[in-house]
């Protein structure tokens, strides 16, 4: 999602672009299938493939993430299949966007290639600002590279929002890899802290 700050006087709207079937297989399915060592080359093969419940051993966290993602795409296929290859859609009621830009029971988000949202940012008036949201960034390396395609020199700063983990007190290999990938959007920036900020999303317990 690319979100652009607009003056209050300008109409708010969004433009939704959808994957073609071949793009969907290449960009959304193949990176997960490749990690699991399986081939899925069509919607029919996605619909009929047999996936393990889970795996153990090398790269088990990422492989189990891939199984979870493919299982979800398979289960929701009949809900989003009709949107693959659909022409761009312009939406004027931004409340109607939720099922296209966030995980929802309808599964429509799976068919969405990208969304450009033009709306007013509260308290920022007419400041020229664009926010790019990369959901799921860091899950699978191949997916990360696909997500930042075309963003080179289009990003001034990157903000990583991390989930705290009780078992570790340090930033692990996964986040070092994310940092490496993000650094490619602005290769001329020598110091990473000038490009990347890290925020810990800490939620207070009920007690």
Coordinates of C-alpha atoms in Angstrom, one line a residue:
X1 CA 0.0 0.0 0.0
X2 CA 1.2 3.5 -0.9
X3 CA -0.6 6.2 1.1
X4 CA -0.3 9.8 0.0
X5 CA -1.1 12.8 2.2
X6 CA -3.8 15.0 0.5
X7 CA -5.2 18.4 1.4
X8 CA -8.6 18.2 3.1
X9 CA -10.1 20.1 0.2
X10 CA -9.2 17.3 -2.3
X11 CA -11.3 14.2 -2.7
X12 CA -10.1 11.1 -1.0
X13 CA -9.9 7.9 -3.1
X14 CA -7.9 4.8 -3.7
X15 CA -6.8 2.9 -6.8
X16 CA -6.6 -0.9 -6.5
X17 CA -4.5 -2.9 -8.9
X18 CA -5.0 -6.7 -9.2
X19 CA -2.6 -9.5 -10.1
X20 CA -3.1 -11.5 -13.3
X21 CA -3.2 -15.2 -12.7
X22 CA 0.5 -15.7 -13.8
X23 CA 1.7 -12.8 -11.7
X24 CA -0.1 -14.2 -8.7
X25 CA 1.6 -17.5 -9.1
X26 CA 5.0 -15.9 -9.6
X27 CA 4.8 -13.3 -6.9
X28 CA 2.6 -14.7 -4.2
X29 CA 2.8 -18.5 -4.5
X30 CA 6.2 -19.5 -6.0
X31 CA 8.4 -18.0 -3.3
X32 CA 6.6 -20.1 -0.6
X33 CA 6.5 -23.2 -2.8
X34 CA 10.2 -22.9 -3.7
X35 CA 11.1 -22.8 0.0
X36 CA 9.2 -26.1 0.5
X37 CA 10.7 -27.7 -2.6
X38 CA 7.4 -28.1 -4.4
X39 CA 6.1 -26.8 -7.7
X40 CA 2.8 -24.9 -8.1
X41 CA 2.4 -23.4 -11.6
X42 CA -1.3 -22.8 -11.8
X43 CA -4.4 -22.1 -9.7
X44 CA -5.5 -25.7 -10.3
X45 CA -2.3 -27.0 -8.9
X46 CA -2.7 -24.7 -5.9
X47 CA -6.2 -26.0 -5.4
X48 CA -5.2 -29.6 -5.6
X49 CA -1.8 -29.6 -3.9
X50 CA -1.2 -31.5 -0.6
X51 CA 0.6 -29.5 2.0
X52 CA 2.2 -30.9 5.2
X53 CA 0.8 -29.7 8.5
X54 CA 4.2 -28.6 9.7
X55 CA 7.9 -29.4 9.3
X56 CA 11.0 -29.6 11.6
X57 CA 14.7 -29.1 11.0
X58 CA 16.6 -26.5 9.0
X59 CA 14.6 -23.3 8.3
X60 CA 11.6 -24.7 10.0
X61 CA 10.2 -21.3 11.1
X62 CA 10.2 -19.9 7.6
X63 CA 9.0 -23.2 6.1
X64 CA 6.1 -23.4 8.5
X65 CA 5.3 -19.8 7.7
X66 CA 5.2 -20.8 4.0
X67 CA 2.9 -23.8 4.8
X68 CA 0.6 -21.4 6.7
X69 CA 0.5 -18.9 3.8
X70 CA -0.1 -21.5 1.1
X71 CA -2.8 -23.2 3.1
X72 CA -4.6 -19.8 3.5
X73 CA -4.3 -19.0 -0.2
X74 CA -5.6 -22.5 -1.0
X75 CA -8.5 -22.3 1.4
X76 CA -9.6 -18.8 0.2
X77 CA -9.1 -19.3 -3.5
X78 CA -12.7 -19.4 -4.5
X79 CA -13.2 -16.0 -2.8
X80 CA -10.5 -14.1 -4.6
X81 CA -10.0 -16.0 -7.9
X82 CA -12.5 -13.8 -9.8
X83 CA -10.4 -10.7 -9.0
X84 CA -7.2 -12.0 -10.7
X85 CA -6.8 -10.3 -14.0
X86 CA -9.5 -7.7 -13.1
X87 CA -9.0 -4.1 -14.3
X88 CA -7.9 -1.4 -11.8
X89 CA -10.7 -0.3 -9.5
X90 CA -11.2 3.2 -8.1
X91 CA -12.7 3.4 -4.7
X92 CA -14.1 6.6 -3.2
X93 CA -15.3 5.3 0.2
X94 CA -12.1 4.4 1.9
X95 CA -14.0 2.3 4.5
X96 CA -14.6 -0.2 1.7
X97 CA -10.8 -0.7 1.4
X98 CA -10.3 -2.8 4.5
X99 CA -10.9 -6.3 2.9
X100 CA -8.5 -5.4 0.1
X101 CA -5.6 -4.2 2.2
X102 CA -5.8 -6.4 5.4
X103 CA -6.2 -10.0 6.2
X104 CA -9.9 -10.7 6.1
X105 CA -12.3 -13.7 5.8
X106 CA -13.2 -12.7 2.2
X107 CA -9.6 -13.3 1.0
X108 CA -9.8 -10.5 -1.5
X109 CA -6.5 -9.1 -0.3
X110 CA -4.7 -12.1 -1.9
X111 CA -5.5 -10.9 -5.4
X112 CA -4.3 -7.3 -4.8
X113 CA -1.1 -6.3 -6.4
X114 CA -0.9 -2.8 -4.9
X115 CA -3.1 0.0 -3.7
X116 CA -2.5 3.7 -3.9
X117 CA -4.5 5.6 -1.2
X118 CA -4.9 9.4 -1.4
X119 CA -6.2 10.8 1.9
X120 CA -5.6 13.5 4.5
X121 CA -3.1 12.8 7.3
X122 CA -4.5 14.3 10.5
X123 CA -2.5 17.4 11.7
X124 CA 0.0 17.3 8.8
X125 CA -2.0 19.8 6.6
X126 CA -0.4 19.9 3.2
X127 CA 3.0 18.3 4.0
X128 CA 4.2 16.2 1.1
X129 CA 4.4 12.7 2.6
X130 CA 4.0 9.2 1.3
X131 CA 3.9 6.1 3.5
X132 CA 4.6 2.6 2.1
X133 CA 3.3 -0.4 4.0
X134 CA 4.9 -3.7 3.4
X135 CA 2.9 -6.3 5.4
X136 CA 4.6 -9.5 6.2
X137 CA 8.1 -8.1 5.4
X138 CA 10.8 -10.4 6.8
X139 CA 8.8 -13.6 6.6
X140 CA 10.5 -15.0 3.5
X141 CA 13.6 -13.5 1.9
X142 CA 12.3 -13.9 -1.7
X143 CA 9.0 -12.2 -0.9
X144 CA 10.9 -9.2 0.6
X145 CA 12.9 -8.6 -2.6
X146 CA 9.6 -8.7 -4.6
X147 CA 8.0 -6.2 -2.3
X148 CA 10.7 -3.6 -2.7
X149 CA 10.9 -3.9 -6.5
X150 CA 10.6 -0.4 -7.9
X151 CA 11.2 1.4 -4.6
X152 CA 14.8 2.2 -5.2
X153 CA 15.4 5.9 -4.5
X154 CA 11.7 6.2 -3.7
X155 CA 12.2 5.8 0.1
X156 CA 13.7 8.3 2.5
X157 CA 13.4 6.3 5.7
X158 CA 12.4 2.8 6.7
X159 CA 10.7 1.9 10.0
X160 CA 10.8 -1.7 11.2
X161 CA 8.1 -2.5 13.8
X162 CA 9.2 -5.7 15.7
X163 CA 7.3 -8.0 17.9
X164 CA 8.9 -8.7 21.3
X165 CA 10.0 -12.2 22.0
X166 CA 10.5 -13.4 25.6
X167 CA 13.0 -16.0 24.6
X168 CA 15.6 -13.6 23.1
X169 CA 17.1 -10.3 24.2
X170 CA 18.8 -9.5 20.9
X171 CA 18.0 -8.8 17.2
X172 CA 18.4 -12.1 15.5
X173 CA 19.7 -13.2 12.0
X174 CA 16.2 -12.7 10.5
X175 CA 16.2 -8.9 11.2
X176 CA 19.8 -8.5 10.1
X177 CA 18.7 -10.0 6.8
X178 CA 15.7 -7.5 6.7
X179 CA 18.2 -4.7 7.2
X180 CA 20.3 -5.9 4.4
X181 CA 17.4 -6.0 2.0
X182 CA 16.1 -2.6 3.0
X183 CA 19.5 -1.1 2.5
X184 CA 19.2 -1.8 -1.2
X185 CA 16.5 0.9 -1.6
X186 CA 19.0 3.6 -0.9
X187 CA 22.5 2.2 -1.8
X188 CA 24.2 5.6 -1.4
X189 CA 23.3 5.8 2.3
X190 CA 26.4 4.6 4.1
X191 CA 25.1 4.6 7.7
X192 CA 22.1 2.4 8.2
X193 CA 20.8 4.4 11.2
X194 CA 20.3 7.3 8.8
X195 CA 17.9 5.1 6.7
X196 CA 16.4 2.5 9.1
X197 CA 14.7 2.9 12.5
X198 CA 13.5 0.0 14.7
X199 CA 10.5 0.2 16.9
X200 CA 9.4 -2.4 19.4
X201 CA 5.6 -2.9 19.4
X202 CA 5.2 -3.6 23.1
X203 CA 1.7 -4.3 24.4
X204 CA 1.1 -4.0 28.1
X205 CA -0.3 -7.1 29.7
X206 CA -3.8 -7.1 31.3
X207 CA -2.2 -7.2 34.7

